[in-house]
PDB file of C-alpha atoms in Angstrom:
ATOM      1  CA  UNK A   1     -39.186 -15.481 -27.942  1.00  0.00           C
ATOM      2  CA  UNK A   2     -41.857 -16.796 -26.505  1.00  0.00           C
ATOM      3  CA  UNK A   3     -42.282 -19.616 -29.652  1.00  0.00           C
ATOM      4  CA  UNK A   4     -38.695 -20.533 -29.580  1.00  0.00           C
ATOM      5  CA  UNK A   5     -39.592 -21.208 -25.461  1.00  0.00           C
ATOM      6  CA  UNK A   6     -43.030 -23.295 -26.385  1.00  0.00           C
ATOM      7  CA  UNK A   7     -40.668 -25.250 -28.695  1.00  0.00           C
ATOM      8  CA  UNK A   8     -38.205 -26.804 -26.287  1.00  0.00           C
ATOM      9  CA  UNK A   9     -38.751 -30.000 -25.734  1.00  0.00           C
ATOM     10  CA  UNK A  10     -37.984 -30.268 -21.971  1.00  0.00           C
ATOM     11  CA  UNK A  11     -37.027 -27.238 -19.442  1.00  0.00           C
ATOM     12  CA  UNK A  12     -33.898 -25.368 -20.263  1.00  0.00           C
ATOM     13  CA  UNK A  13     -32.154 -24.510 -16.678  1.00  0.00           C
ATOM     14  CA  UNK A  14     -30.063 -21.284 -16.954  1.00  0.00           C
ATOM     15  CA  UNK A  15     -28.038 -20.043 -14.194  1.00  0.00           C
ATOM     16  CA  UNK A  16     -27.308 -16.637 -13.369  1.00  0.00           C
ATOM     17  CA  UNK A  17     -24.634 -15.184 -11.748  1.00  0.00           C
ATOM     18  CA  UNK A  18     -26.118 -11.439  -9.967  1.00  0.00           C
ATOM     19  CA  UNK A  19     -24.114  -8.699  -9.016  1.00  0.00           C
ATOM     20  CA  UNK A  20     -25.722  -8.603  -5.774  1.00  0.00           C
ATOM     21  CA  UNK A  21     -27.307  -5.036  -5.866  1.00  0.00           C
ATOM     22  CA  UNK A  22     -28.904  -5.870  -8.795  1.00  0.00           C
ATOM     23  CA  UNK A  23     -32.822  -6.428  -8.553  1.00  0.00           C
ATOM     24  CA  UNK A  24     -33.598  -5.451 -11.907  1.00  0.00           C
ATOM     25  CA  UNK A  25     -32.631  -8.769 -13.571  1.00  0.00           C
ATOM     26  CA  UNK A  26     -35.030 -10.906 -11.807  1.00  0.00           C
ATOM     27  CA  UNK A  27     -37.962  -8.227 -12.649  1.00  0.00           C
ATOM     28  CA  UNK A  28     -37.662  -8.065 -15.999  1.00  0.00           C
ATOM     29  CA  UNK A  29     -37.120 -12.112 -16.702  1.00  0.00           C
ATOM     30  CA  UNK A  30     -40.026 -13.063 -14.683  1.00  0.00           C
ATOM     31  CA  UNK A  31     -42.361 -10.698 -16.378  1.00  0.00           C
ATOM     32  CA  UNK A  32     -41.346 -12.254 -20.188  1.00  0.00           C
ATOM     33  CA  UNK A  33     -43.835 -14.755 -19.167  1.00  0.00           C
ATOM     34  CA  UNK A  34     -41.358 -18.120 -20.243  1.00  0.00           C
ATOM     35  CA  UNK A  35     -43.216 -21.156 -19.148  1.00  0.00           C
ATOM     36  CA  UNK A  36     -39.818 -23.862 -20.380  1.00  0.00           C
ATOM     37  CA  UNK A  37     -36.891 -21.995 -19.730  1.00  0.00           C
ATOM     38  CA  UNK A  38     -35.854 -21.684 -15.434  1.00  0.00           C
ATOM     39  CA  UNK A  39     -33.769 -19.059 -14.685  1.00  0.00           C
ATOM     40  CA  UNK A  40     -31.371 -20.019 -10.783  1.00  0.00           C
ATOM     41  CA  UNK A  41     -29.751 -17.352  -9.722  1.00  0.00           C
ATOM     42  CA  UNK A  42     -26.413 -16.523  -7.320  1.00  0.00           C
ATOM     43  CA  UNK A  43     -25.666 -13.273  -5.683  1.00  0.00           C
ATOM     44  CA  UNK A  44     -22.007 -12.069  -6.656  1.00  0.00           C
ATOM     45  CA  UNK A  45     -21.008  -9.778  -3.809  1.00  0.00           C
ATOM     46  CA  UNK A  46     -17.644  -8.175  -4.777  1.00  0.00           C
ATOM     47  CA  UNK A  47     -14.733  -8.200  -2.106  1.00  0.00           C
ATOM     48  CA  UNK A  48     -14.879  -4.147  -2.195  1.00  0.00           C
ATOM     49  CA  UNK A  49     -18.718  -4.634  -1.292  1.00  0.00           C
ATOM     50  CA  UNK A  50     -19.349  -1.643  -3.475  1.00  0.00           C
ATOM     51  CA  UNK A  51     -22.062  -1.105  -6.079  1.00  0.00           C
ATOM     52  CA  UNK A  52     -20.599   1.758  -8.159  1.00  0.00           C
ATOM     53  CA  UNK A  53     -19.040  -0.070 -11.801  1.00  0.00           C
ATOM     54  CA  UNK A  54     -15.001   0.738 -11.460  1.00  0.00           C
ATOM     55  CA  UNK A  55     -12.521  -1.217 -11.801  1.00  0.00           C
ATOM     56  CA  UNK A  56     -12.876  -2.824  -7.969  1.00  0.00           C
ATOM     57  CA  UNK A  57     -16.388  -3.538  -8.713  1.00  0.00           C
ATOM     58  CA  UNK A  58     -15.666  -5.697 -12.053  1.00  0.00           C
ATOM     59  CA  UNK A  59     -12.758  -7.623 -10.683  1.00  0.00           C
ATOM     60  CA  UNK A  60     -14.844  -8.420  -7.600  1.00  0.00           C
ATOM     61  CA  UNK A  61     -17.495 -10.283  -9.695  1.00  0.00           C
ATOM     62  CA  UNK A  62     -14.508 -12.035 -11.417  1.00  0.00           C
ATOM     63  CA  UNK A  63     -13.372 -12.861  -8.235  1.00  0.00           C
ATOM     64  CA  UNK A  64     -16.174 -14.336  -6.568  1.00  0.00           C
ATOM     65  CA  UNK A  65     -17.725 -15.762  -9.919  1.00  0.00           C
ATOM     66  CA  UNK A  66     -16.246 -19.171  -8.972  1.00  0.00           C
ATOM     67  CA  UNK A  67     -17.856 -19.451  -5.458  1.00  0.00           C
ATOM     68  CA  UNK A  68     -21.106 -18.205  -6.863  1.00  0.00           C
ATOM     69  CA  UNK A  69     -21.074 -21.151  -9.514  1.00  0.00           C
ATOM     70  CA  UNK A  70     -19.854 -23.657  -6.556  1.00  0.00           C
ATOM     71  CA  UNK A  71     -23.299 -22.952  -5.219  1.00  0.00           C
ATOM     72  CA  UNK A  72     -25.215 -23.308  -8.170  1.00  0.00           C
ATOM     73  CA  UNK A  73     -23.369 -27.095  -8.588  1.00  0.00           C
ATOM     74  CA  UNK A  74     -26.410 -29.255  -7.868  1.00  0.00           C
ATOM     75  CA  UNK A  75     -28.338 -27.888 -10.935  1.00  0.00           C
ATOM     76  CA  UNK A  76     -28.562 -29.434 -14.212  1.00  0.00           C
ATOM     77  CA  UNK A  77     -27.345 -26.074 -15.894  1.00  0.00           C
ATOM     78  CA  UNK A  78     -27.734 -25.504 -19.422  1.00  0.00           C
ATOM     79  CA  UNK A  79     -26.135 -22.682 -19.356  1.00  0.00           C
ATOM     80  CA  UNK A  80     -24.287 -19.628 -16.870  1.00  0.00           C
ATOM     81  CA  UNK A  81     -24.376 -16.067 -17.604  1.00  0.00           C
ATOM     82  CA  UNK A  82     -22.735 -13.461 -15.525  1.00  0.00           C
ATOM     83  CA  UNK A  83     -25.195 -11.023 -15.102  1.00  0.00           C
ATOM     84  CA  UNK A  84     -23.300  -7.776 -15.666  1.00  0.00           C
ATOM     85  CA  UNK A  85     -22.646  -6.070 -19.141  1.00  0.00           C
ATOM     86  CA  UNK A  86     -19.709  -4.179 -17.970  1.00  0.00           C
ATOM     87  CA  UNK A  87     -18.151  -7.128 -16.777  1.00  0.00           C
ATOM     88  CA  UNK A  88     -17.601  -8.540 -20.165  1.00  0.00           C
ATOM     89  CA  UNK A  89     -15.716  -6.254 -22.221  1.00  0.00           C
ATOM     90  CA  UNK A  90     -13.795  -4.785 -19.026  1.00  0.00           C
ATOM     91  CA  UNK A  91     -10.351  -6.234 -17.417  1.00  0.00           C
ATOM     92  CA  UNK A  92     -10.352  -8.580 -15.040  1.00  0.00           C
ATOM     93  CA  UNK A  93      -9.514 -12.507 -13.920  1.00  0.00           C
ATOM     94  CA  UNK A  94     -11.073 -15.011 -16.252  1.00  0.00           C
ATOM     95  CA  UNK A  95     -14.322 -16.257 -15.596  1.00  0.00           C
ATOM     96  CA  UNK A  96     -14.942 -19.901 -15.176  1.00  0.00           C
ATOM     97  CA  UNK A  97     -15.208 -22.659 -17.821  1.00  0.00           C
ATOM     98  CA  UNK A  98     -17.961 -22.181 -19.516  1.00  0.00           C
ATOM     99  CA  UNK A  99     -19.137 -19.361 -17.806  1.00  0.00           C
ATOM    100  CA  UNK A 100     -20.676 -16.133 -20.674  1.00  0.00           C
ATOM    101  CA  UNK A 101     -21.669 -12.699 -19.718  1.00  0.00           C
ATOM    102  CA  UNK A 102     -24.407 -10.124 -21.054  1.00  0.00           C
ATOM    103  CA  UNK A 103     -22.170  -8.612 -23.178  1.00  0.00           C
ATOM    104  CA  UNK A 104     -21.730 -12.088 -24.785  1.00  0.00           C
ATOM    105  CA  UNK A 105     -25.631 -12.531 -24.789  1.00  0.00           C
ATOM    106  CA  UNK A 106     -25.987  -8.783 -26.494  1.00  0.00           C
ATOM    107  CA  UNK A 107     -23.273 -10.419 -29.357  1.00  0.00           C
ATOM    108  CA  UNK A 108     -24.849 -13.319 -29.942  1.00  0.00           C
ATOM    109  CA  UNK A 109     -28.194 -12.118 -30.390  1.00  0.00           C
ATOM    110  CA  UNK A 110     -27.125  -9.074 -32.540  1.00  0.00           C
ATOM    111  CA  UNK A 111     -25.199 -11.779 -34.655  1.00  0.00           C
ATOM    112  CA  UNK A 112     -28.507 -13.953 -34.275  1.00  0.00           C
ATOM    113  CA  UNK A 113     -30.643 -11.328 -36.319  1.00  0.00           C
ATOM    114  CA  UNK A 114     -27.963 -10.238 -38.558  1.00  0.00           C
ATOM    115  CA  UNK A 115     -27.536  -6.935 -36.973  1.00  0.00           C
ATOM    116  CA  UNK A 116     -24.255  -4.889 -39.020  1.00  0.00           C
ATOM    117  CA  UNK A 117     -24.872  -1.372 -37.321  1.00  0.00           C
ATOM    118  CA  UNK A 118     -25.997  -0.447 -34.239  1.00  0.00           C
ATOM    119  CA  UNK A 119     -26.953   2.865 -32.142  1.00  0.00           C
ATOM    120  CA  UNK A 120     -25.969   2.192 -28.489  1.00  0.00           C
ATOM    121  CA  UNK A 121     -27.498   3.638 -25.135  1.00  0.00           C
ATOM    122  CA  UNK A 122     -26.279   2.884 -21.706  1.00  0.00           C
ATOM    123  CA  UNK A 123     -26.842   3.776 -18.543  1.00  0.00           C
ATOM    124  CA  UNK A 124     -23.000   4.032 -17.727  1.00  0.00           C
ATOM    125  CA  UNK A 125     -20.231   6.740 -17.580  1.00  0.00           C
ATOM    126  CA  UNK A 126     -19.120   8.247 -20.840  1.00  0.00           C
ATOM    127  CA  UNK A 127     -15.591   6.338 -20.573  1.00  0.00           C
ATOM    128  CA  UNK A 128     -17.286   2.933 -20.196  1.00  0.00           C
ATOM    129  CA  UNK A 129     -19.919   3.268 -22.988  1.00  0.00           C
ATOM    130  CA  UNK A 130     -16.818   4.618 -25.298  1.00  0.00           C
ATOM    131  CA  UNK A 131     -15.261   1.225 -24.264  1.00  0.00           C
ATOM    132  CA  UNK A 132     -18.441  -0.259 -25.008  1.00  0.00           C
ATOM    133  CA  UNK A 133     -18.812   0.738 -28.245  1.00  0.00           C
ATOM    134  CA  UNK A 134     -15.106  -0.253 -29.350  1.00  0.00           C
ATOM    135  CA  UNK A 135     -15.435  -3.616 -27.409  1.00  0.00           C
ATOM    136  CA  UNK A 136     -18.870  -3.780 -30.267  1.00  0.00           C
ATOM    137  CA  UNK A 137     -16.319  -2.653 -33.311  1.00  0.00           C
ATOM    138  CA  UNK A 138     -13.857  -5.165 -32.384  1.00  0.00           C
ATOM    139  CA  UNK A 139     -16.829  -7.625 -32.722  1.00  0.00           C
ATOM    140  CA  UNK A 140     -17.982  -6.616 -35.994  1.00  0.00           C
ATOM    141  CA  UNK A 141     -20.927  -4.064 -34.878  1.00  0.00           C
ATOM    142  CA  UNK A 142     -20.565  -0.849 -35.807  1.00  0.00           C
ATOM    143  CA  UNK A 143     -21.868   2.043 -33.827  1.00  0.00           C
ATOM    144  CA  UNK A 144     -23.075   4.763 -35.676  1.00  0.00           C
ATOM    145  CA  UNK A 145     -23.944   6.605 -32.443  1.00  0.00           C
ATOM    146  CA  UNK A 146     -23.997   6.498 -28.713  1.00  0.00           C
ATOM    147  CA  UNK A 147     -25.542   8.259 -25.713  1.00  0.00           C
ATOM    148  CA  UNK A 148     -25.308   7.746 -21.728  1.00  0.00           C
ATOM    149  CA  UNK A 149     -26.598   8.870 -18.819  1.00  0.00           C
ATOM    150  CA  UNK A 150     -23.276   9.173 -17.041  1.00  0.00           C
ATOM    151  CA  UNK A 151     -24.039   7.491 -13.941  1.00  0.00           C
ATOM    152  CA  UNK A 152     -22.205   4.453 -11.802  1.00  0.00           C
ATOM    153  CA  UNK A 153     -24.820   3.840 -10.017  1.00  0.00           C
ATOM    154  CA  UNK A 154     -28.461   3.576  -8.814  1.00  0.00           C
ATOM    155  CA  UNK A 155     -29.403   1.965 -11.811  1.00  0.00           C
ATOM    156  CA  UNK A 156     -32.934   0.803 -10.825  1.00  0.00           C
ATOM    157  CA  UNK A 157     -33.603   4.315 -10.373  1.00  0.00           C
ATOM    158  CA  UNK A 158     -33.786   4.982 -13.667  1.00  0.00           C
ATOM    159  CA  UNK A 159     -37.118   5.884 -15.323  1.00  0.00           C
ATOM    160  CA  UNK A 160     -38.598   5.597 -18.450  1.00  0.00           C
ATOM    161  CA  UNK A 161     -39.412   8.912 -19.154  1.00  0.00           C
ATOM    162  CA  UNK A 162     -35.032   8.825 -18.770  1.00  0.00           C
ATOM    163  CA  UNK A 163     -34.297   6.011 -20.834  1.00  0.00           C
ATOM    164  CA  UNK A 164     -36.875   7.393 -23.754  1.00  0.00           C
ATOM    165  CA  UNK A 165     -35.261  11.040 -23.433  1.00  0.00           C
ATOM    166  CA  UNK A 166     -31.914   9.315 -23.640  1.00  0.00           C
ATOM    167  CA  UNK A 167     -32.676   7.504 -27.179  1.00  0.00           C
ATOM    168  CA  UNK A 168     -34.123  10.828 -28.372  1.00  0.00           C
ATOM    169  CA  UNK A 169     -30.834  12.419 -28.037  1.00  0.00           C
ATOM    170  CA  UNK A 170     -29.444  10.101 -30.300  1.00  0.00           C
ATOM    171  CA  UNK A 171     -28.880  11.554 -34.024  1.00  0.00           C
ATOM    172  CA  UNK A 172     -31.908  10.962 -36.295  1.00  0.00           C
ATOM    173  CA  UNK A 173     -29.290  10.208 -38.819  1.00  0.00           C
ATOM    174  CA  UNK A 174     -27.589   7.348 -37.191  1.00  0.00           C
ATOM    175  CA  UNK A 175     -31.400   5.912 -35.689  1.00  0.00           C
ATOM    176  CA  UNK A 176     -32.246   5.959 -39.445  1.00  0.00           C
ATOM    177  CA  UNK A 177     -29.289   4.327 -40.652  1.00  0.00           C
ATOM    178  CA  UNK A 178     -29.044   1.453 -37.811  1.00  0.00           C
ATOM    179  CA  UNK A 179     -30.452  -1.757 -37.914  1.00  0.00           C
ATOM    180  CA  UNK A 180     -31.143  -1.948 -34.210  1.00  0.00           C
ATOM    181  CA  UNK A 181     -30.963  -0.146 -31.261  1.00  0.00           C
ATOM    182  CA  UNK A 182     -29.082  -1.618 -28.405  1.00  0.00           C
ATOM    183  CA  UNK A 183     -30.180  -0.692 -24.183  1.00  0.00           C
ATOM    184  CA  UNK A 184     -26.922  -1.993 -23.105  1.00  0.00           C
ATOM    185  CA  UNK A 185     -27.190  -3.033 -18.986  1.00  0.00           C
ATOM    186  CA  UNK A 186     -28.790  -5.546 -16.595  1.00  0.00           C
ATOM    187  CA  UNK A 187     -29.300  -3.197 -13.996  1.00  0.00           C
ATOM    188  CA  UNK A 188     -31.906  -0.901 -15.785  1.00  0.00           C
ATOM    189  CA  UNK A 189     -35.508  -1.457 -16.046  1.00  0.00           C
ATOM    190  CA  UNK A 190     -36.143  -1.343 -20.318  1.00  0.00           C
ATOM    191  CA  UNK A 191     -38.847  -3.730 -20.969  1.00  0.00           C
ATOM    192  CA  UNK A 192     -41.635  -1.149 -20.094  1.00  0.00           C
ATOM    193  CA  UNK A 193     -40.430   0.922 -23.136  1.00  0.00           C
ATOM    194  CA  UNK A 194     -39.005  -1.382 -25.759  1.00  0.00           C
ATOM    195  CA  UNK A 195     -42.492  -1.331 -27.308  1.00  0.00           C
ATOM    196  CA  UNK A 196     -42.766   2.411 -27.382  1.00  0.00           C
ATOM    197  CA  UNK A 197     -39.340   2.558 -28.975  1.00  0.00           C
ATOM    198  CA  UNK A 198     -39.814   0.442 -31.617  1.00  0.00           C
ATOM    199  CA  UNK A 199     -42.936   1.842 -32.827  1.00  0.00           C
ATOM    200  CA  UNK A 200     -41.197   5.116 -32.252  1.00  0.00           C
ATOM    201  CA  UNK A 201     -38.038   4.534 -34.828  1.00  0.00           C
ATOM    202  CA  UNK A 202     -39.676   1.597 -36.235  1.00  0.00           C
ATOM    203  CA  UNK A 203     -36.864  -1.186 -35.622  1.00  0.00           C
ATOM    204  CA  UNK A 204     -35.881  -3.571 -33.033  1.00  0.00           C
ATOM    205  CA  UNK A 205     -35.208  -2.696 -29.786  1.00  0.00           C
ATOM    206  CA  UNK A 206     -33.080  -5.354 -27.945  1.00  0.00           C
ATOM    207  CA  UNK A 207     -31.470  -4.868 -24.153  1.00  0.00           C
ATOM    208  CA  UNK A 208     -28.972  -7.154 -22.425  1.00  0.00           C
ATOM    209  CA  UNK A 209     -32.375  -8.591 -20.609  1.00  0.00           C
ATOM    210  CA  UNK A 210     -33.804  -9.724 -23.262  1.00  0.00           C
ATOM    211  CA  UNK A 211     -30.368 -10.953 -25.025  1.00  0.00           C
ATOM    212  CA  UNK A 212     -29.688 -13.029 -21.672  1.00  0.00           C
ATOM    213  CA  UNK A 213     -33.098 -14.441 -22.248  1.00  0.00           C
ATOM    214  CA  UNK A 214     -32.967 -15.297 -25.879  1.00  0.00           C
ATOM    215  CA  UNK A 215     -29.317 -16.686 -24.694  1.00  0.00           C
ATOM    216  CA  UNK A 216     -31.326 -19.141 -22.013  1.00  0.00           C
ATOM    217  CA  UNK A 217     -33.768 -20.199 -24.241  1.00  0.00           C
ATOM    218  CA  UNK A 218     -31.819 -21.317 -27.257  1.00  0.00           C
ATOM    219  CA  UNK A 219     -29.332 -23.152 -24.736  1.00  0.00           C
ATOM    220  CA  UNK A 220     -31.464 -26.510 -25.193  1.00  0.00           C
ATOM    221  CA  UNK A 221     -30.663 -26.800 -28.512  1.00  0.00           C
ATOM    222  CA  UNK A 222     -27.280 -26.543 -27.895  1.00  0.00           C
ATOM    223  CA  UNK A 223     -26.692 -23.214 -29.401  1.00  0.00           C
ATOM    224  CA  UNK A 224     -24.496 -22.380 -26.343  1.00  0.00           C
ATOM    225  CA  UNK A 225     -21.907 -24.802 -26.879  1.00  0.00           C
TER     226      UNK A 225
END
């Protein structure tokens, strides 16, 4: 990551559209370190004003996606992300032109490093990480496994000692058999253990963080179009 960042040739301007309880995006991009890639971000505050992922909550972002671009229209954007897994493999209005989510990022990295089979952990309810995981199938990922903690909400709470107890549950069947394990969410703070996992099952850890990153920084070459 941080080469392909070194090797743009002038400063890649992303934009970011932020659920607006969200605080866990900005963390974890500022501490990759990326000296050539900007990240400008817009709150998305959802008509219902709710937090909690349901159905209200997506279409909200949806909603107010446009506005939220509107005052990002002075930037030379390279590229726009919605900020919100969920949000892009769940109903709702379309999203402007041009406009991808995290769930696109997680795709095209996963496509990106040739990634076939995948075990899957999430932060969500059960009935949004099954839709998850068929929203992945439909793509051409398989799932070999997936775990949750359940919750629709609060997601910055989370701790690590959670998110690495989570992963364990996982069958050691599956974490053999997959090429890469995906921390699917932007609201949950992962980059303080992707190291420990992948020296733990000894493959590549990648989060929708880091996937909205890698998204950003390959944008100057046009691998966003």
């Amino acid at each position: 990551m941080a080469a392909l960042d070194a090797a743009a040739g002038r400063p890649t301007r992303a934009g970011l559209l932020l659920p607006w309880a969200n605080v866990a995006v900005e963390t974890e991009l500022s501490r990759l370190g990326l000296r050539h890639t900007v990240f400008h971000h817009a709150r998305l505050v959802p008509a219902s004003r709710t937090t909690a992922i349901d159905d209200s909550f997506w279409l909200g972002l949806r909603e107010v996606s446009g506005h939220a671009l509107d005052s990002l229209s002075h930037v030379p954007l390279d590229v726009v992300m919605l900020a919100c897994t969920s949000a892009g493999f769940t109903a709702g209005p379309p999203l402007p032109d041009g406009v991808l989510t995290a769930f696109d990022a997680l795709l095209r990295a996963l496509a990106e490093a040739a990634v076939a089979r995948v075990v899957l952990v999430t932060p969500y309810p059960a009935p949004v990480t099954e839709a998850e995981a068929a929203a992945l199938t439909e793509a051409g990922v398989e799932v070999l496994a997936h775990a949750s903690l359940g919750l629709s909400d609060d997601y910055p709470a989370i701790s690590p000692d959670q998110i690495v107890s989570l992963v364990g549950q996982l069958p050691q069947q599956a974490h053999r058999a997959a090429d890469a394990l995906v921390l699917s969410c932007t609201g949950w703070h992962t980059l303080s253990v992707i190291a420990e996992l992948e020296h733990r099952f000894g493959k590549p850890v990648l989060s929708s963080n880091l996937a909205m990153a890698l998204l950003a920084i390959r944008a100057h070459a046009g691998a966003c179009a």
